[in-house]
mmCIF file of C-alpha atoms in Angstrom:
data_model
loop_
_atom_site.group_PDB
_atom_site.id
_atom_site.type_symbol
_atom_site.label_atom_id
_atom_site.label_comp_id
_atom_site.label_asym_id
_atom_site.label_seq_id
_atom_site.Cartn_x
_atom_site.Cartn_y
_atom_site.Cartn_z
ATOM 1 C CA MET U 704 0.000 0.000 0.000
ATOM 2 C CA LYS U 705 1.456 3.342 -1.049
ATOM 3 C CA ARG U 706 2.197 5.783 1.767
ATOM 4 C CA GLU U 707 0.496 9.172 1.429
ATOM 5 C CA SER U 708 2.777 12.127 0.827
ATOM 6 C CA ALA U 709 4.281 13.881 3.834
ATOM 7 C CA LEU U 710 2.572 16.957 5.187
ATOM 8 C CA ASN U 711 4.220 20.300 5.871
ATOM 9 C CA LEU U 712 2.840 21.251 9.296
ATOM 10 C CA VAL U 713 3.252 24.307 11.497
ATOM 11 C CA LEU U 714 2.623 23.618 15.195
ATOM 12 C CA VAL U 715 1.887 26.594 17.470
ATOM 13 C CA SER U 716 2.680 26.092 21.129
ATOM 14 C CA THR U 717 0.787 27.336 24.152
ATOM 15 C CA PRO U 718 1.563 31.005 24.938
ATOM 16 C CA VAL U 719 1.414 30.198 28.677
ATOM 17 C CA GLY U 720 5.144 29.739 29.315
ATOM 18 C CA CYS U 721 7.992 28.383 27.222
ATOM 19 C CA LEU U 722 8.159 24.673 26.456
ATOM 20 C CA GLY U 723 10.017 22.846 29.193
ATOM 21 C CA SER U 724 9.090 25.289 31.955
ATOM 22 C CA GLY U 725 6.033 23.395 33.220
ATOM 23 C CA ARG U 726 3.935 26.566 33.187
ATOM 24 C CA GLY U 727 1.978 25.295 30.203
ATOM 25 C CA GLY U 728 0.753 22.268 32.150
ATOM 26 C CA GLY U 729 -0.309 19.137 30.292
ATOM 27 C CA VAL U 730 -0.293 20.939 26.944
ATOM 28 C CA GLU U 731 3.504 20.811 26.988
ATOM 29 C CA LEU U 732 3.455 17.030 27.193
ATOM 30 C CA THR U 733 0.857 16.822 24.422
ATOM 31 C CA ILE U 734 3.012 18.971 22.148
ATOM 32 C CA ALA U 735 6.109 16.899 22.888
ATOM 33 C CA SER U 736 4.326 13.608 22.172
ATOM 34 C CA LEU U 737 2.611 14.743 19.010
ATOM 35 C CA THR U 738 5.686 16.439 17.597
ATOM 36 C CA LYS U 739 7.706 13.248 17.962
ATOM 37 C CA GLY U 740 4.868 11.105 16.618
ATOM 38 C CA LEU U 741 4.351 13.253 13.526
ATOM 39 C CA LEU U 742 8.085 13.257 12.842
ATOM 40 C CA GLU U 743 8.107 9.460 12.974
ATOM 41 C CA LEU U 744 5.295 9.452 10.413
ATOM 42 C CA GLY U 745 7.593 11.396 8.092
ATOM 43 C CA HIS U 746 6.009 14.840 8.245
ATOM 44 C CA GLN U 747 7.879 18.148 8.074
ATOM 45 C CA ILE U 748 7.408 20.077 11.315
ATOM 46 C CA THR U 749 7.971 23.709 12.233
ATOM 47 C CA LEU U 750 7.263 24.530 15.880
ATOM 48 C CA VAL U 751 6.479 28.128 16.864
ATOM 49 C CA ALA U 752 6.928 28.647 20.607
ATOM 50 C CA PRO U 753 7.766 31.297 23.228
ATOM 51 C CA LYS U 754 11.392 32.335 23.673
ATOM 52 C CA GLY U 755 13.330 29.953 25.894
ATOM 53 C CA SER U 756 11.500 26.840 24.693
ATOM 54 C CA VAL U 757 13.453 23.624 24.263
ATOM 55 C CA LEU U 758 12.743 20.924 21.736
ATOM 56 C CA PRO U 759 11.380 17.683 23.173
ATOM 57 C CA SER U 760 13.703 14.684 23.248
ATOM 58 C CA GLY U 761 13.843 12.924 19.903
ATOM 59 C CA CYS U 762 12.703 15.981 17.934
ATOM 60 C CA SER U 763 16.002 17.231 16.510
ATOM 61 C CA GLY U 764 14.471 17.343 13.030
ATOM 62 C CA VAL U 765 12.030 20.094 14.010
ATOM 63 C CA ASP U 766 12.523 23.707 12.921
ATOM 64 C CA LEU U 767 12.007 25.651 16.196
ATOM 65 C CA ARG U 768 10.981 29.302 15.836
ATOM 66 C CA GLU U 769 11.130 31.222 19.121
ATOM 67 C CA VAL U 770 9.070 34.347 19.753
ATOM 68 C CA GLU U 771 9.680 36.900 22.483
ATOM 69 C CA GLY U 772 6.859 38.307 24.592
ATOM 70 C CA VAL U 773 4.972 38.250 27.864
ATOM 71 C CA ASP U 774 3.161 35.048 28.863
ATOM 72 C CA GLN U 775 -0.533 34.881 28.090
ATOM 73 C CA PRO U 776 -2.681 34.665 31.264
ATOM 74 C CA SER U 777 -4.313 31.247 31.545
ATOM 75 C CA TRP U 778 -8.088 30.871 31.577
ATOM 76 C CA GLN U 779 -8.110 28.505 34.554
ATOM 77 C CA ARG U 780 -8.194 31.190 37.216
ATOM 78 C CA ARG U 781 -10.333 33.761 35.420
ATOM 79 C CA LYS U 782 -14.055 34.376 35.624
ATOM 80 C CA PHE U 783 -16.252 32.352 33.289
ATOM 81 C CA GLU U 784 -17.900 35.503 31.932
ATOM 82 C CA GLY U 785 -14.615 37.436 31.666
ATOM 83 C CA PRO U 786 -13.232 38.972 28.449
ATOM 84 C CA ALA U 787 -10.388 37.765 26.281
ATOM 85 C CA LEU U 788 -7.156 39.415 27.409
ATOM 86 C CA ILE U 789 -3.800 40.029 25.767
ATOM 87 C CA PRO U 790 -1.178 41.717 27.984
ATOM 88 C CA PRO U 791 1.069 44.518 26.711
ATOM 89 C CA ARG U 792 3.944 43.051 24.660
ATOM 90 C CA GLY U 793 2.190 39.690 24.890
ATOM 91 C CA VAL U 794 3.692 36.694 23.129
ATOM 92 C CA LEU U 795 0.356 35.524 21.664
ATOM 93 C CA PRO U 796 0.154 37.995 18.718
ATOM 94 C CA GLY U 797 3.828 37.334 17.936
ATOM 95 C CA LEU U 798 3.291 33.587 17.813
ATOM 96 C CA TRP U 799 0.457 34.016 15.357
ATOM 97 C CA ALA U 800 2.233 36.588 13.190
ATOM 98 C CA ASP U 801 4.988 34.008 12.626
ATOM 99 C CA ALA U 802 2.550 31.101 12.321
ATOM 100 C CA LEU U 803 0.521 32.815 9.609
ATOM 101 C CA ASP U 804 3.658 33.737 7.648
ATOM 102 C CA LEU U 805 4.858 30.135 7.790
ATOM 103 C CA GLY U 806 1.357 28.747 7.247
ATOM 104 C CA GLY U 807 1.121 30.311 3.814
ATOM 105 C CA LYS U 808 3.430 27.589 2.508
ATOM 106 C CA ALA U 809 2.253 24.787 4.805
ATOM 107 C CA ASP U 810 -0.526 22.233 4.448
ATOM 108 C CA ALA U 811 -1.941 23.099 7.863
ATOM 109 C CA VAL U 812 -1.293 24.989 11.085
ATOM 110 C CA ILE U 813 -2.136 23.152 14.328
ATOM 111 C CA ASN U 814 -2.923 25.330 17.343
ATOM 112 C CA PHE U 815 -2.419 24.000 20.890
ATOM 113 C CA GLY U 816 -3.270 27.223 22.736
ATOM 114 C CA TYR U 817 -6.661 27.658 24.366
ATOM 115 C CA ASP U 818 -7.092 31.258 23.238
ATOM 116 C CA TRP U 819 -9.604 33.494 21.504
ATOM 117 C CA LEU U 820 -7.277 35.019 18.891
ATOM 118 C CA PRO U 821 -6.289 31.937 16.835
ATOM 119 C CA ILE U 822 -9.852 30.608 16.766
ATOM 120 C CA TRP U 823 -11.190 33.998 15.677
ATOM 121 C CA LEU U 824 -8.603 34.010 12.869
ATOM 122 C CA THR U 825 -9.764 30.631 11.505
ATOM 123 C CA LYS U 826 -12.281 31.948 8.976
ATOM 124 C CA ARG U 827 -10.343 35.138 8.228
ATOM 125 C CA VAL U 828 -6.997 33.896 6.933
ATOM 126 C CA VAL U 829 -5.804 31.767 4.011
ATOM 127 C CA PRO U 830 -3.690 29.238 5.957
ATOM 128 C CA ARG U 831 -5.714 26.293 7.258
ATOM 129 C CA LEU U 832 -5.878 26.570 11.044
ATOM 130 C CA PHE U 833 -6.736 23.441 13.040
ATOM 131 C CA HIS U 834 -7.300 23.571 16.798
ATOM 132 C CA LEU U 835 -6.670 20.799 19.320
ATOM 133 C CA ILE U 836 -8.766 22.132 22.187
ATOM 134 C CA SER U 837 -6.996 21.585 25.501
ATOM 135 C CA MET U 838 -9.677 22.568 28.035
ATOM 136 C CA GLY U 839 -13.400 22.326 28.560
ATOM 137 C CA GLY U 840 -15.853 25.188 28.610
ATOM 138 C CA VAL U 841 -14.121 27.319 31.234
ATOM 139 C CA SER U 842 -14.952 30.575 29.447
ATOM 140 C CA GLU U 843 -18.213 31.895 28.040
ATOM 141 C CA ILE U 844 -16.507 33.777 25.220
ATOM 142 C CA MET U 845 -14.529 30.685 24.214
ATOM 143 C CA GLN U 846 -17.599 28.450 24.304
ATOM 144 C CA ASP U 847 -19.469 30.883 22.068
ATOM 145 C CA LEU U 848 -16.621 31.343 19.593
ATOM 146 C CA ILE U 849 -15.839 27.627 19.211
ATOM 147 C CA GLY U 850 -19.524 26.871 18.696
ATOM 148 C CA GLU U 851 -19.830 29.647 16.114
ATOM 149 C CA VAL U 852 -16.741 28.717 14.069
ATOM 150 C CA ALA U 853 -17.571 25.001 14.223
ATOM 151 C CA ILE U 854 -20.865 25.617 12.390
ATOM 152 C CA SER U 855 -19.091 26.370 9.110
ATOM 153 C CA ALA U 856 -15.730 24.719 9.831
ATOM 154 C CA PRO U 857 -16.377 21.638 11.994
ATOM 155 C CA SER U 858 -13.295 19.834 10.724
ATOM 156 C CA ARG U 859 -11.019 22.482 12.224
ATOM 157 C CA PHE U 860 -11.579 21.301 15.811
ATOM 158 C CA ALA U 861 -10.567 18.162 17.667
ATOM 159 C CA PHE U 862 -10.967 17.251 21.327
ATOM 160 C CA HIS U 863 -9.256 14.930 23.782
ATOM 161 C CA THR U 864 -12.418 13.263 25.161
ATOM 162 C CA HIS U 865 -16.153 13.155 24.522
ATOM 163 C CA ARG U 866 -16.830 14.598 27.971
ATOM 164 C CA GLN U 867 -14.696 17.614 27.161
ATOM 165 C CA ALA U 868 -16.391 18.125 23.790
ATOM 166 C CA ALA U 869 -19.802 18.041 25.479
ATOM 167 C CA ASP U 870 -18.994 21.425 27.042
ATOM 168 C CA PHE U 871 -19.380 23.041 23.623
ATOM 169 C CA SER U 872 -22.425 23.536 21.395
ATOM 170 C CA LEU U 873 -21.463 21.514 18.341
ATOM 171 C CA ILE U 874 -23.885 20.725 15.532
ATOM 172 C CA GLN U 875 -21.959 17.587 14.489
ATOM 173 C CA GLU U 876 -20.358 14.718 16.312
ATOM 174 C CA PRO U 877 -17.016 15.900 17.712
ATOM 175 C CA ILE U 878 -13.696 14.638 16.422
ATOM 176 C CA VAL U 879 -12.027 12.991 19.431
ATOM 177 C CA VAL U 880 -8.331 12.077 19.168
ATOM 178 C CA GLY U 881 -7.492 11.279 22.791
ATOM 179 C CA ASN U 882 -3.864 11.820 23.722
ATOM 180 C CA GLY U 883 -0.634 9.868 23.438
ATOM 181 C CA PHE U 884 2.643 9.271 25.215
ATOM 182 C CA ASP U 885 6.092 7.984 24.392
ATOM 183 C CA LEU U 886 5.605 4.894 26.544
ATOM 184 C CA GLY U 887 9.216 3.874 26.124
ATOM 185 C CA SER U 888 10.013 6.757 28.465
ATOM 186 C CA TYR U 889 7.948 5.230 31.295
ATOM 187 C CA GLU U 890 9.365 2.366 33.339
ATOM 188 C CA PHE U 891 6.910 -0.206 34.646
ATOM 189 C CA GLN U 892 7.295 -0.777 38.407
ATOM 190 C CA SER U 893 5.584 -3.830 39.848
ATOM 191 C CA SER U 894 5.728 -3.069 43.573
ATOM 192 C CA PRO U 895 2.287 -2.315 45.065
ATOM 193 C CA LYS U 896 3.831 -0.587 48.073
ATOM 194 C CA GLY U 897 5.029 2.986 48.496
ATOM 195 C CA PRO U 898 3.431 6.359 49.291
ATOM 196 C CA LEU U 899 0.459 8.033 47.657
ATOM 197 C CA GLY U 900 1.056 10.461 44.787
ATOM 198 C CA TRP U 901 -0.591 13.526 43.273
ATOM 199 C CA VAL U 902 0.545 15.330 40.108
ATOM 200 C CA GLY U 903 -0.651 18.596 38.658
ATOM 201 C CA ARG U 904 -0.541 22.345 38.679
ATOM 202 C CA VAL U 905 -1.058 23.374 42.296
ATOM 203 C CA SER U 906 -4.145 25.598 42.073
ATOM 204 C CA PRO U 907 -7.706 25.353 43.438
ATOM 205 C CA GLU U 908 -9.389 23.735 40.413
ATOM 206 C CA LYS U 909 -7.125 20.684 40.814
ATOM 207 C CA GLY U 910 -8.490 19.805 44.276
ATOM 208 C CA LEU U 911 -5.237 18.965 46.052
ATOM 209 C CA GLU U 912 -6.902 19.479 49.454
ATOM 210 C CA ASP U 913 -8.999 16.330 48.931
ATOM 211 C CA ALA U 914 -5.974 14.180 48.141
ATOM 212 C CA ALA U 915 -4.226 15.579 51.218
ATOM 213 C CA ALA U 916 -7.274 14.711 53.315
ATOM 214 C CA VAL U 917 -7.129 11.108 52.054
ATOM 215 C CA ALA U 918 -3.467 10.803 53.012
ATOM 216 C CA ALA U 919 -4.173 12.303 56.436
ATOM 217 C CA ALA U 920 -7.103 9.948 57.040
ATOM 218 C CA LEU U 921 -4.886 6.959 56.205
ATOM 219 C CA ASP U 922 -1.940 8.307 58.202
ATOM 220 C CA ASP U 923 0.133 8.253 55.022
ATOM 221 C CA ARG U 924 2.433 10.511 53.000
ATOM 222 C CA LEU U 925 1.316 12.331 49.863
ATOM 223 C CA LEU U 926 4.039 13.179 47.361
ATOM 224 C CA VAL U 927 3.045 16.222 45.290
ATOM 225 C CA TRP U 928 4.657 16.972 41.909
ATOM 226 C CA GLY U 929 3.965 20.083 39.862
ATOM 227 C CA VAL U 930 4.392 23.820 39.534
ATOM 228 C CA ILE U 931 2.926 25.747 42.499
ATOM 229 C CA ASP U 932 0.715 28.140 40.578
ATOM 230 C CA ASP U 933 -0.998 29.519 43.698
ATOM 231 C CA PRO U 934 1.358 29.678 46.732
ATOM 232 C CA ALA U 935 -1.379 30.900 49.085
ATOM 233 C CA TYR U 936 -3.569 27.947 48.149
ATOM 234 C CA ALA U 937 -0.662 25.526 48.607
ATOM 235 C CA LYS U 938 -0.061 26.922 52.079
ATOM 236 C CA ARG U 939 -3.737 26.497 53.038
ATOM 237 C CA VAL U 940 -3.709 22.888 51.886
ATOM 238 C CA GLU U 941 -0.545 22.106 53.822
ATOM 239 C CA GLU U 942 -1.966 23.691 56.978
ATOM 240 C CA SER U 943 -5.184 21.652 56.679
ATOM 241 C CA VAL U 944 -3.408 18.332 57.393
ATOM 242 C CA PRO U 945 -0.896 17.128 59.997
ATOM 243 C CA THR U 946 2.700 18.272 59.562
ATOM 244 C CA GLY U 947 4.616 15.934 57.270
ATOM 245 C CA THR U 948 1.570 14.665 55.366
ATOM 246 C CA ILE U 949 2.562 16.518 52.195
ATOM 247 C CA GLU U 950 5.989 16.258 50.638
ATOM 248 C CA TRP U 951 6.474 18.906 47.960
ATOM 249 C CA MET U 952 8.484 17.320 45.152
ATOM 250 C CA GLY U 953 8.478 20.189 42.623
ATOM 251 C CA PHE U 954 8.350 20.057 38.827
ATOM 252 C CA PHE U 955 10.495 17.515 36.990
ATOM 253 C CA PRO U 956 10.912 16.415 33.371
ATOM 254 C CA THR U 957 9.280 13.111 32.435
ATOM 255 C CA SER U 958 12.502 11.125 32.840
ATOM 256 C CA VAL U 959 12.666 12.003 36.558
ATOM 257 C CA LEU U 960 8.945 12.217 37.318
ATOM 258 C CA GLN U 961 8.122 8.761 35.984
ATOM 259 C CA LEU U 962 10.748 7.069 38.160
ATOM 260 C CA GLN U 963 9.462 8.735 41.313
ATOM 261 C CA LEU U 964 5.790 8.395 40.439
ATOM 262 C CA GLY U 965 6.209 4.737 39.543
ATOM 263 C CA ALA U 966 7.255 3.995 43.123
ATOM 264 C CA CYS U 967 3.845 5.089 44.432
ATOM 265 C CA ARG U 968 1.157 2.561 45.271
ATOM 266 C CA ALA U 969 -1.562 4.870 43.889
ATOM 267 C CA LEU U 970 -2.127 8.205 42.204
ATOM 268 C CA ILE U 971 -5.006 10.281 43.571
ATOM 269 C CA ASN U 972 -6.684 12.551 41.019
ATOM 270 C CA THR U 973 -9.141 15.106 42.401
ATOM 271 C CA PRO U 974 -10.296 17.615 39.759
ATOM 272 C CA LYS U 975 -12.840 20.210 40.807
ATOM 273 C CA TRP U 976 -13.538 21.095 37.181
ATOM 274 C CA ASN U 977 -14.190 19.258 33.949
ATOM 275 C CA GLU U 978 -10.729 18.011 32.991
ATOM 276 C CA ALA U 979 -10.316 17.754 29.228
ATOM 277 C CA TYR U 980 -8.259 14.573 29.485
ATOM 278 C CA GLY U 981 -5.974 13.766 32.405
ATOM 279 C CA ASN U 982 -2.375 13.281 31.227
ATOM 280 C CA VAL U 983 -1.110 12.394 34.691
ATOM 281 C CA ILE U 984 -3.566 9.491 34.875
ATOM 282 C CA VAL U 985 -2.056 7.835 31.820
ATOM 283 C CA GLU U 986 1.474 8.660 32.957
ATOM 284 C CA ALA U 987 0.782 6.877 36.241
ATOM 285 C CA MET U 988 -0.767 3.851 34.531
ATOM 286 C CA ALA U 989 2.183 3.667 32.136
ATOM 287 C CA CYS U 990 4.341 3.093 35.233
ATOM 288 C CA GLY U 991 1.877 0.516 36.568
ATOM 289 C CA VAL U 992 0.362 2.830 39.182
ATOM 290 C CA PRO U 993 -3.413 2.476 39.806
ATOM 291 C CA VAL U 994 -5.423 5.695 39.875
ATOM 292 C CA VAL U 995 -8.204 6.700 42.247
ATOM 293 C CA ALA U 996 -10.122 9.646 40.806
ATOM 294 C CA TYR U 997 -13.323 11.625 40.833
ATOM 295 C CA ASP U 998 -15.585 10.578 37.979
ATOM 296 C CA ARG U 999 -15.573 14.036 36.424
ATOM 297 C CA GLY U 1000 -14.514 15.012 32.908
ATOM 298 C CA GLY U 1001 -11.773 13.187 31.040
ATOM 299 C CA PRO U 1002 -10.671 10.887 33.896
ATOM 300 C CA GLY U 1003 -14.029 9.129 33.640
ATOM 301 C CA GLU U 1004 -13.093 7.991 30.107
ATOM 302 C CA LEU U 1005 -9.565 6.893 31.025
ATOM 303 C CA ILE U 1006 -9.994 4.797 34.162
ATOM 304 C CA VAL U 1007 -11.699 1.412 34.036
ATOM 305 C CA SER U 1008 -13.019 1.150 37.564
ATOM 306 C CA GLY U 1009 -11.902 -2.081 39.187
ATOM 307 C CA LEU U 1010 -9.353 -2.795 36.430
ATOM 308 C CA THR U 1011 -6.937 0.148 36.317
ATOM 309 C CA GLY U 1012 -8.087 1.974 39.430
ATOM 310 C CA TRP U 1013 -11.284 3.287 40.962
ATOM 311 C CA LEU U 1014 -13.725 6.030 39.974
ATOM 312 C CA VAL U 1015 -15.777 7.623 42.740
ATOM 313 C CA PRO U 1016 -18.546 10.264 42.723
ATOM 314 C CA PRO U 1017 -17.183 13.820 42.440
ATOM 315 C CA ASN U 1018 -16.348 15.476 45.771
ATOM 316 C CA ASP U 1019 -17.233 12.351 47.773
ATOM 317 C CA LEU U 1020 -14.298 12.303 50.167
ATOM 318 C CA ASP U 1021 -15.465 9.229 52.064
ATOM 319 C CA GLU U 1022 -15.629 7.186 48.847
ATOM 320 C CA LEU U 1023 -12.249 8.548 47.797
ATOM 321 C CA ILE U 1024 -10.716 7.330 51.052
ATOM 322 C CA SER U 1025 -12.447 3.950 50.815
ATOM 323 C CA ALA U 1026 -11.324 3.404 47.208
ATOM 324 C CA THR U 1027 -7.735 4.269 48.074
ATOM 325 C CA THR U 1028 -7.692 1.436 50.620
ATOM 326 C CA ARG U 1029 -8.598 -0.982 47.789
ATOM 327 C CA VAL U 1030 -5.804 -0.212 45.314
ATOM 328 C CA ASP U 1031 -4.050 -3.435 46.279
ATOM 329 C CA GLN U 1032 -6.825 -5.218 44.350
ATOM 330 C CA ILE U 1033 -5.595 -3.702 41.080
ATOM 331 C CA ASP U 1034 -3.148 -5.624 38.874
ATOM 332 C CA ARG U 1035 -0.461 -3.093 37.973
ATOM 333 C CA LYS U 1036 0.298 -4.917 34.706
ATOM 334 C CA LYS U 1037 -3.233 -4.156 33.511
ATOM 335 C CA CYS U 1038 -2.636 -0.455 34.100
ATOM 336 C CA ARG U 1039 0.370 -0.528 31.798
ATOM 337 C CA LYS U 1040 -1.503 -2.608 29.226
ATOM 338 C CA TRP U 1041 -4.352 -0.072 29.072
ATOM 339 C CA ALA U 1042 -1.880 2.709 28.337
ATOM 340 C CA GLU U 1043 -0.247 0.674 25.584
ATOM 341 C CA GLU U 1044 -3.570 -0.154 23.942
ATOM 342 C CA HIS U 1045 -5.196 3.269 24.181
ATOM 343 C CA ALA U 1046 -2.669 6.055 24.648
ATOM 344 C CA SER U 1047 0.545 5.355 22.775
ATOM 345 C CA LEU U 1048 2.381 8.010 20.814
ATOM 346 C CA ASP U 1049 1.762 6.054 17.588
ATOM 347 C CA ILE U 1050 -1.986 5.854 18.102
ATOM 348 C CA PHE U 1051 -2.279 9.542 18.940
ATOM 349 C CA ALA U 1052 -0.149 10.774 16.033
ATOM 350 C CA SER U 1053 -2.052 8.590 13.578
ATOM 351 C CA LEU U 1054 -5.407 9.928 14.760
ATOM 352 C CA VAL U 1055 -4.205 13.530 14.485
ATOM 353 C CA GLU U 1056 -2.805 12.852 11.017
ATOM 354 C CA GLN U 1057 -6.162 11.365 10.004
ATOM 355 C CA TRP U 1058 -7.968 14.413 11.401
ATOM 356 C CA ILE U 1059 -5.813 16.856 9.446
ATOM 357 C CA ARG U 1060 -5.932 14.890 6.178
ATOM 358 C CA SER U 1061 -9.676 14.347 6.409
ATOM 359 C CA GLY U 1062 -10.235 18.023 7.182
ATOM 360 C CA ILE U 1063 -8.245 19.119 4.150
ATOM 361 C CA THR U 1064 -10.016 16.601 1.899
ATOM 362 C CA ALA U 1065 -13.482 17.327 3.257
ATOM 363 C CA GLU U 1066 -13.164 21.050 2.606
ATOM 364 C CA ALA U 1067 -11.723 20.441 -0.860
ATOM 365 C CA ILE U 1068 -14.738 18.420 -2.015
ATOM 366 C CA GLY U 1069 -17.389 19.950 0.224
ATOM 367 C CA LYS U 1070 -18.135 16.956 2.449
ATOM 368 C CA GLY U 1071 -18.368 16.785 6.216
ATOM 369 C CA PRO U 1072 -15.445 15.356 8.208
ATOM 370 C CA GLU U 1073 -17.636 12.619 9.659
ATOM 371 C CA GLU U 1074 -17.604 10.970 6.215
ATOM 372 C CA PHE U 1075 -13.852 10.460 6.494
ATOM 373 C CA PHE U 1076 -13.039 10.321 10.208
ATOM 374 C CA SER U 1077 -14.012 7.563 12.610
#
């Protein structure tokens, strides 16, 4: 079977911090995985990212274009009804000035930033802009704009999970591509012993206080990895449990994080909002670590309760504690197997490639993307 011709793709990074800093959260890992996966499929990749970004491991063939400017404020901690904001000397317009220049000679431009500007540009520029939406409906103006643009250009949007996509008013079935990881970078650890773990940006919507309460109730330690986005919140959480319950580990690259995380007997995942996916859940399972999580948003599509961990009703602390005591019933090998079968780098890159190709073809002949994408 003849391989389709390679695509010339421009990838536009999140404007919330340079790649490698951790400030961009799970989007950074998504970009790293997809960039490597698309390279392995033979595509030509140009990556436009904030100044100071570093190329992911295994991506030496990428043309990195760095843009100076002030970080874009994230939507996570802003009011739902708030306006779109661009700070003075912001990096966001610079990223898109370069992306549009490069996109004129590319087959497609793939946007990873959850921002108003690139989506607004979609119907107003010649380059084909595709958007991998990284969050749920955390903003009224973003919900409205995505719904509006998707009416005439449904193929330009893809989502990580069906639960995430349900936050938006879409007239067609959403294109869901999941997420993927370079599983060779995660070492399976078979020991069911060790402390409890929690990974994520330390801010209120991530619900760290509930995981800390579980550890306190079980007289256990909770290792916490991630950027402390809200120091005042972190202090409140630490003061809510006995001294020594929380051990702040900091932010580490995957190579270090996976070794430490893999030594945990369970990951506790406690989102207070509708997570789009849940990268840390798959990272834990790739190491063989069962996950106990609230059945809210993306995690509810990733965890098979009783097989790879336990799902409990959102905000039910008693059930969260009870489920954590049952993680020894989970076969850690099955956690790793789920990751291999559902969230590999190869699977993810192939689905994104299919999305882009089908979108280009559908628009060329006037058909809907659902006729090409499954």
